[in-house]
Amino acid sequence: MDTEVSYNFNDIRPLNNDEVRDAIEALVTNEDFERAFRYIKPDVNWKEFSETMRSFKTKEDFKSKLAYEAVMMVANKTTFSLTISGRSRLPKDKKPCTFISNHRDIVLDASFLNVMLYDVGYGMTQVAIGDNLMIRPWIETLVRLNNSFIVKRGVSVRQMLDVSRTLSAYIRHTINETKESIWIAQREGRAKDSNDRTQGSVLKMLNMSGDKDVVSNIMDLNIFPVAISYEYDPCDFLKAKEFQMKRDDPNYVKSQRDDLLSMETGILNNKGRVHFTLTQPINDQLAALDKDMEKNELIAAIANIIDKEIYKHYRFYPCNYVAYDMLTGTKRFSSNYGLRDKKHFEEYLQGQLDKIVLPNKDEAFLRTKILEMYTNPLKNHLANQE
C-alpha cells in the first residue's frame, strides 16, 4: 500500500495574504530597498510611497498596483515597444498553464509576461526564481510578496533529489489545487549564447510529482511554450565577458556581485523592441507520443516539442540579420536590412565591446560571442523549417 507523502512548501512558496502587512513594513523600513527603489525612480517621495505601500492589504493589491506600475515604468524607459501575440491561444476558461519560455533577462522575462497577461485579462502567474538571486534579505521578501516561489540551487547532490521533489510537488499543487499558472524558464539560468534548449532536468523535475506515466504527468501541467525576443540584450557584453573568463579560467565562478550587476544592467538599459509570442499549448503533440518509449527518449522528445514551438515563433529584427551576415561572412539576409541598419548595429556592437574591461581582453573572441547571441535564434529558426 502506498503511503502518502507530505511536503513543506513554507521555504519556497510566495507569501500569503496574512503575511503581506509584515512584509510591506519590512520593505518600507529597509534602507537597502529604499536606495534600490530611488535608483530606478530618483524623484520618489518616500513618505508618500511608504503610505501607499502600507495601504495594500493583499498580494493582488501589491501586484496589480505597485508591481504592475514598476514594470511598466521600466518598459516605458528602456524599451521602444513591448508587445505580445498569440493571445487567442490562451485557454478561454482561464485554465492554469505552465508557461515555459526561453530566458533572456533575469528579472524582466517573467515580469513583462505577467503585465501583458494581466492586461489581456488572463491573470498573473507565479514565477520560479533561483535562490542565487536572493542577494539581499529584502529581495527575497519582495519577490515572495510579488508571487514568486524560490528554486533552491547550489545544494549538494544528496539534497538535490529532495529539493526537486518538493519543487515538483509545489508546481503540481499550484496548477491543480490552487489553480494558478506558473512561469518557469526552460533551463537553469539564461542561455548565454541565446542557443535556447529545454533542459531535460527541468522536465524530469516536473514529472517527479506525478503518479502516472511520463507523458500523462507532463500533460497534467498544461505546458504552454512562450518565445521571447529582445531586439537588444543589455547584458550581452557581460555574457561575452563571462565567456572569456571561463575560457581563460575553467574554474571561474560568478559572484553575487556579478548577478546583481546583471540584474541592474538588464533592468535599467535599452532593450529596443521586445516581443513575446504565446505559441501553441503542446498537449495534442504530447498525446501523439509513444508512451512506451524509454524515459530519457520521452523526455528528449518533449523537450524537442517545446524547442520547436519557441524556434518557430521568434520575432527577428534587423540586428539579427546583420549579425548573421557578419558572423558568416555572407550577404544571405542583406534584403532584410539597409545600410543604416548595418551601420547602427556595427556601432552598437563596438560600443558594447568597449564596455568590457579585462587584463587580457580578446576582442575578436568577444565580438564573435556577441554576434552568436544575435545569430543563434535565427539559426535555430531556420533549422526548424528544414
XYZ file of C-alpha atoms in Angstrom:
386
model
C 0.000 0.000 0.000
C 1.378 3.406 -0.985
C 1.985 5.873 1.824
C 1.014 9.495 1.327
C 3.954 11.869 1.055
C 3.580 15.340 2.531
C 5.721 18.337 1.616
C 6.537 21.525 3.458
C 6.327 24.409 0.989
C 6.989 27.196 3.504
C 10.606 27.722 2.439
C 9.784 28.156 -1.234
C 6.206 29.427 -1.588
C 5.137 33.036 -2.172
C 3.865 34.938 0.856
C 0.172 34.609 1.668
C -2.183 37.481 2.399
C -1.764 37.095 6.163
C 1.941 37.880 5.711
C 1.506 40.921 3.446
C 1.374 43.604 6.145
C 4.588 42.473 7.875
C 6.388 42.054 4.531
C 5.473 45.570 3.392
C 6.566 47.051 6.728
C 9.888 45.223 6.414
C 10.384 46.699 2.931
C 9.467 50.335 3.544
C 11.717 50.483 6.627
C 14.658 48.849 4.852
C 17.323 51.328 3.742
C 18.716 48.971 1.071
C 15.268 48.684 -0.513
C 14.821 52.457 -0.406
C 18.187 53.016 -2.103
C 17.379 50.461 -4.803
C 13.977 51.989 -5.491
C 15.414 55.511 -5.660
C 17.922 54.218 -8.205
C 15.023 53.402 -10.538
C 12.830 56.368 -9.543
C 15.087 59.137 -8.155
C 12.249 61.644 -7.620
C 10.113 59.370 -5.432
C 8.565 60.933 -2.304
C 9.435 58.162 0.147
C 6.852 59.170 2.754
C 4.012 59.095 0.221
C 5.362 55.899 -1.315
C 5.529 54.217 2.113
C 1.933 55.232 2.857
C 0.813 53.808 -0.473
C 2.657 50.557 0.217
C 1.076 50.275 3.668
C -2.388 50.651 2.133
C -2.002 47.317 0.310
C -3.811 44.555 2.165
C -3.389 41.655 -0.273
C -0.828 40.319 -2.732
C -3.269 41.151 -5.514
C -3.230 44.804 -4.418
C 0.559 44.808 -4.458
C 0.883 43.017 -7.828
C -1.819 44.877 -9.722
C -0.826 48.315 -8.487
C 2.767 48.736 -7.379
C 4.421 45.795 -9.192
C 2.479 46.473 -12.392
C 3.359 50.172 -12.302
C 7.042 49.469 -11.630
C 7.345 47.047 -14.549
C 5.546 49.393 -16.927
C 7.803 52.243 -15.796
C 10.835 50.120 -16.722
C 9.229 49.190 -20.062
C 8.485 52.832 -20.889
C 12.028 53.933 -20.057
C 14.038 51.081 -21.576
C 12.082 49.599 -24.495
C 10.950 51.034 -27.806
C 7.922 48.746 -27.619
C 6.619 45.843 -25.535
C 4.193 43.608 -27.404
C 2.565 40.199 -27.235
C 0.921 37.964 -29.837
C -0.947 34.663 -29.674
C -3.441 35.843 -27.077
C -6.215 33.922 -28.826
C -4.405 30.709 -27.872
C -4.906 31.321 -24.159
C -7.474 28.980 -22.572
C -10.892 30.580 -22.787
C -11.760 29.294 -19.307
C -8.505 30.685 -17.842
C -7.375 27.142 -17.130
C -3.993 27.300 -15.338
C -0.932 26.675 -17.505
C 2.772 26.116 -17.031
C 4.341 28.777 -19.220
C 7.826 27.626 -20.253
C 9.964 30.130 -22.126
C 13.455 30.791 -23.344
C 15.291 33.072 -20.925
C 16.889 36.409 -21.791
C 16.664 38.658 -18.740
C 16.988 37.539 -15.109
C 14.153 39.717 -13.833
C 12.139 41.041 -16.747
C 11.162 37.942 -18.755
C 8.521 36.871 -16.249
C 7.707 40.453 -15.203
C 6.936 41.581 -18.761
C 4.899 38.434 -19.429
C 2.854 38.973 -16.272
C 1.889 42.577 -17.003
C 0.816 41.634 -20.529
C -1.189 38.623 -19.325
C -2.812 40.905 -16.770
C -3.683 43.451 -19.474
C -5.492 40.826 -21.557
C -7.470 39.637 -18.539
C -5.775 36.277 -18.032
C -4.118 36.988 -14.700
C -0.534 36.950 -13.474
C 1.484 33.780 -12.959
C 3.525 32.539 -10.053
C 7.185 32.853 -11.010
C 10.089 30.462 -10.397
C 13.200 32.348 -9.275
C 16.567 30.937 -8.228
C 17.766 31.475 -4.668
C 21.142 32.577 -6.064
C 19.443 35.910 -6.798
C 18.326 36.393 -3.182
C 21.408 38.515 -2.617
C 19.771 40.759 -0.009
C 17.056 39.762 2.504
C 14.741 42.461 1.125
C 14.976 40.925 -2.362
C 13.555 37.631 -1.087
C 10.788 39.492 0.743
C 9.971 41.483 -2.393
C 9.864 38.554 -4.814
C 7.806 36.367 -2.478
C 5.390 39.261 -1.969
C 5.206 39.519 -5.752
C 4.053 35.880 -6.018
C 7.400 34.271 -6.796
C 8.460 30.907 -5.434
C 12.062 30.015 -4.701
C 14.071 27.418 -6.615
C 16.922 26.214 -4.430
C 20.231 25.934 -6.238
C 23.764 25.131 -5.213
C 22.684 22.288 -2.923
C 24.575 19.022 -2.616
C 23.833 16.101 -4.928
C 22.347 14.312 -1.930
C 19.947 17.193 -1.239
C 19.045 17.803 -4.873
C 16.595 14.897 -5.089
C 14.553 16.139 -2.136
C 14.699 19.731 -3.383
C 13.498 18.669 -6.860
C 10.680 16.559 -5.442
C 9.446 19.420 -3.284
C 9.621 21.894 -6.172
C 7.802 19.482 -8.491
C 5.087 18.850 -5.912
C 4.677 22.597 -5.352
C 4.250 23.318 -9.070
C 1.716 20.497 -9.493
C -0.143 21.655 -6.359
C -0.264 25.228 -7.695
C -1.601 24.184 -11.110
C -4.107 21.571 -9.924
C -5.143 22.717 -6.445
C -4.736 26.483 -6.092
C -5.493 26.938 -9.810
C -2.736 29.444 -10.551
C -0.497 29.456 -13.599
C 3.285 29.080 -13.359
C 6.179 30.617 -15.282
C 9.455 28.739 -15.400
C 12.455 29.066 -17.704
C 13.299 26.156 -19.993
C 16.691 25.793 -18.316
C 18.548 26.728 -15.156
C 19.837 30.225 -15.821
C 19.963 32.009 -19.157
C 21.377 30.556 -22.357
C 24.323 32.949 -22.522
C 24.726 32.449 -26.285
C 20.934 32.521 -26.960
C 21.136 28.938 -28.248
C 17.927 28.026 -26.477
C 17.464 24.397 -25.426
C 14.998 22.958 -22.935
C 16.928 21.070 -20.287
C 15.807 17.526 -19.705
C 16.410 18.040 -15.988
C 13.613 20.633 -15.870
C 11.161 18.168 -17.400
C 12.341 15.338 -15.160
C 11.705 17.599 -12.173
C 8.185 18.396 -13.401
C 7.488 14.685 -13.863
C 8.624 13.664 -10.368
C 5.415 14.599 -8.569
C 3.092 12.773 -10.954
C 1.665 9.328 -10.294
C 1.081 8.333 -13.927
C 3.315 7.734 -16.937
C 5.732 10.481 -18.047
C 3.542 11.847 -20.850
C 0.402 11.982 -18.713
C 2.285 13.620 -15.835
C 3.571 16.366 -18.118
C 0.199 16.803 -19.831
C -1.433 17.422 -16.452
C 0.666 20.599 -16.144
C -0.671 22.117 -19.405
C 2.661 23.295 -20.780
C 2.422 26.449 -22.894
C 5.734 27.459 -24.555
C 6.494 31.177 -24.892
C 9.019 32.644 -27.344
C 10.779 35.783 -26.065
C 12.565 38.128 -28.482
C 14.606 41.145 -27.342
C 15.977 43.416 -30.059
C 18.952 44.271 -27.850
C 20.229 42.440 -24.805
C 21.725 44.984 -22.373
C 23.730 42.179 -20.749
C 25.313 40.920 -23.993
C 28.727 42.406 -23.112
C 28.584 40.905 -19.600
C 27.770 37.487 -21.053
C 30.623 37.780 -23.565
C 32.999 38.792 -20.771
C 31.919 35.730 -18.789
C 32.615 33.500 -21.814
C 36.202 34.743 -21.990
C 36.722 34.474 -18.229
C 35.522 30.866 -18.283
C 37.680 30.147 -21.325
C 40.752 31.545 -19.618
C 39.958 30.041 -16.211
C 37.802 26.870 -16.274
C 37.306 27.236 -12.502
C 35.822 30.731 -12.777
C 32.503 31.098 -10.918
C 30.315 34.193 -10.974
C 29.976 36.092 -7.712
C 26.812 37.525 -6.157
C 28.113 40.937 -7.208
C 28.095 39.691 -10.842
C 24.471 38.539 -10.504
C 23.480 41.876 -9.014
C 25.220 43.751 -11.839
C 23.389 41.602 -14.415
C 20.053 42.354 -12.756
C 20.736 46.103 -12.675
C 22.072 46.208 -16.238
C 19.157 44.195 -17.618
C 16.530 46.304 -15.891
C 17.921 49.778 -16.472
C 19.330 49.724 -20.024
C 17.972 49.829 -23.560
C 16.293 46.725 -24.951
C 14.795 48.184 -28.121
C 11.750 46.235 -29.249
C 10.623 43.376 -27.016
C 8.095 40.807 -28.176
C 6.501 37.779 -26.527
C 4.716 35.115 -28.570
C 2.313 32.732 -26.867
C 2.909 29.709 -29.065
C 0.696 26.650 -29.002
C -0.164 24.531 -25.950
C 1.562 21.218 -26.577
C -0.804 18.623 -25.071
C -2.064 17.499 -28.501
C 1.532 16.867 -29.594
C 2.343 15.099 -26.328
C -0.682 12.836 -26.709
C 0.734 11.607 -30.037
C 3.976 10.373 -28.422
C 4.554 6.677 -27.818
C 4.242 6.308 -24.042
C 6.199 3.061 -24.183
C 9.371 4.832 -25.274
C 12.302 4.706 -22.862
C 12.035 7.523 -20.275
C 15.048 9.529 -21.452
C 13.822 9.306 -25.051
C 10.427 10.627 -23.981
C 11.994 13.495 -22.054
C 14.120 14.371 -25.114
C 11.048 14.209 -27.369
C 9.072 16.524 -25.077
C 11.993 18.980 -24.901
C 12.177 18.929 -28.694
C 8.469 19.781 -28.990
C 8.891 22.784 -26.670
C 12.014 23.944 -28.505
C 10.366 23.737 -31.924
C 7.426 25.853 -30.756
C 9.814 28.502 -29.445
C 12.054 28.449 -32.550
C 9.037 28.739 -34.837
C 7.720 31.834 -33.081
C 10.774 34.042 -32.541
C 10.474 37.602 -33.818
C 13.526 38.951 -35.658
C 14.923 42.461 -36.050
C 17.495 43.946 -38.460
C 20.272 43.340 -35.907
C 19.674 39.570 -36.061
C 20.094 39.537 -39.829
C 23.116 41.852 -39.758
C 24.762 39.710 -37.054
C 24.166 36.533 -39.083
C 25.812 38.003 -42.180
C 28.712 39.448 -40.171
C 29.312 36.150 -38.386
C 29.100 34.004 -41.525
C 30.794 36.463 -43.886
C 27.841 36.306 -46.276
C 25.096 38.592 -47.558
C 22.372 35.997 -47.190
C 19.975 38.346 -45.420
C 21.040 41.673 -46.946
C 17.485 42.235 -48.201
C 16.291 42.287 -44.560
C 18.263 45.392 -43.563
C 19.599 48.603 -45.036
C 22.975 50.332 -44.834
C 21.743 52.440 -41.924
C 20.710 49.286 -40.005
C 24.126 47.733 -40.603
C 25.986 50.862 -39.533
C 23.820 51.214 -36.434
C 24.450 47.623 -35.325
C 28.187 47.857 -36.003
C 28.349 50.985 -33.815
C 26.232 49.295 -31.144
C 28.481 46.212 -31.190
C 31.646 48.270 -30.821
C 30.067 50.269 -28.007
C 29.259 47.071 -26.093
C 32.765 45.706 -26.665
C 34.232 48.952 -25.335
C 32.435 48.356 -22.028
C 34.373 45.145 -21.406
C 37.396 45.583 -19.172
C 39.736 42.583 -18.956
C 43.518 42.450 -18.481
C 43.892 40.108 -21.472
C 40.921 41.289 -23.496
C 40.433 39.162 -26.617
C 38.272 41.458 -28.711
C 37.957 39.067 -31.668
C 36.653 36.320 -29.377
C 34.307 38.714 -27.567
C 32.967 40.069 -30.861
C 32.210 36.548 -32.079
C 30.395 35.707 -28.853
C 28.125 38.748 -29.061
C 27.418 38.061 -32.737
C 26.459 34.480 -31.832
C 23.933 35.786 -29.296
C 22.081 37.658 -32.027
C 22.525 34.928 -34.637
C 21.631 31.697 -32.827
C 17.869 32.312 -32.590
C 17.794 32.882 -36.360
C 19.869 29.745 -36.987
C 17.543 27.660 -34.832
C 14.513 29.144 -36.553
C 15.933 28.269 -39.978
C 16.909 24.741 -38.914
C 13.376 24.227 -37.582
C 11.967 24.964 -41.051
C 14.122 22.377 -42.819
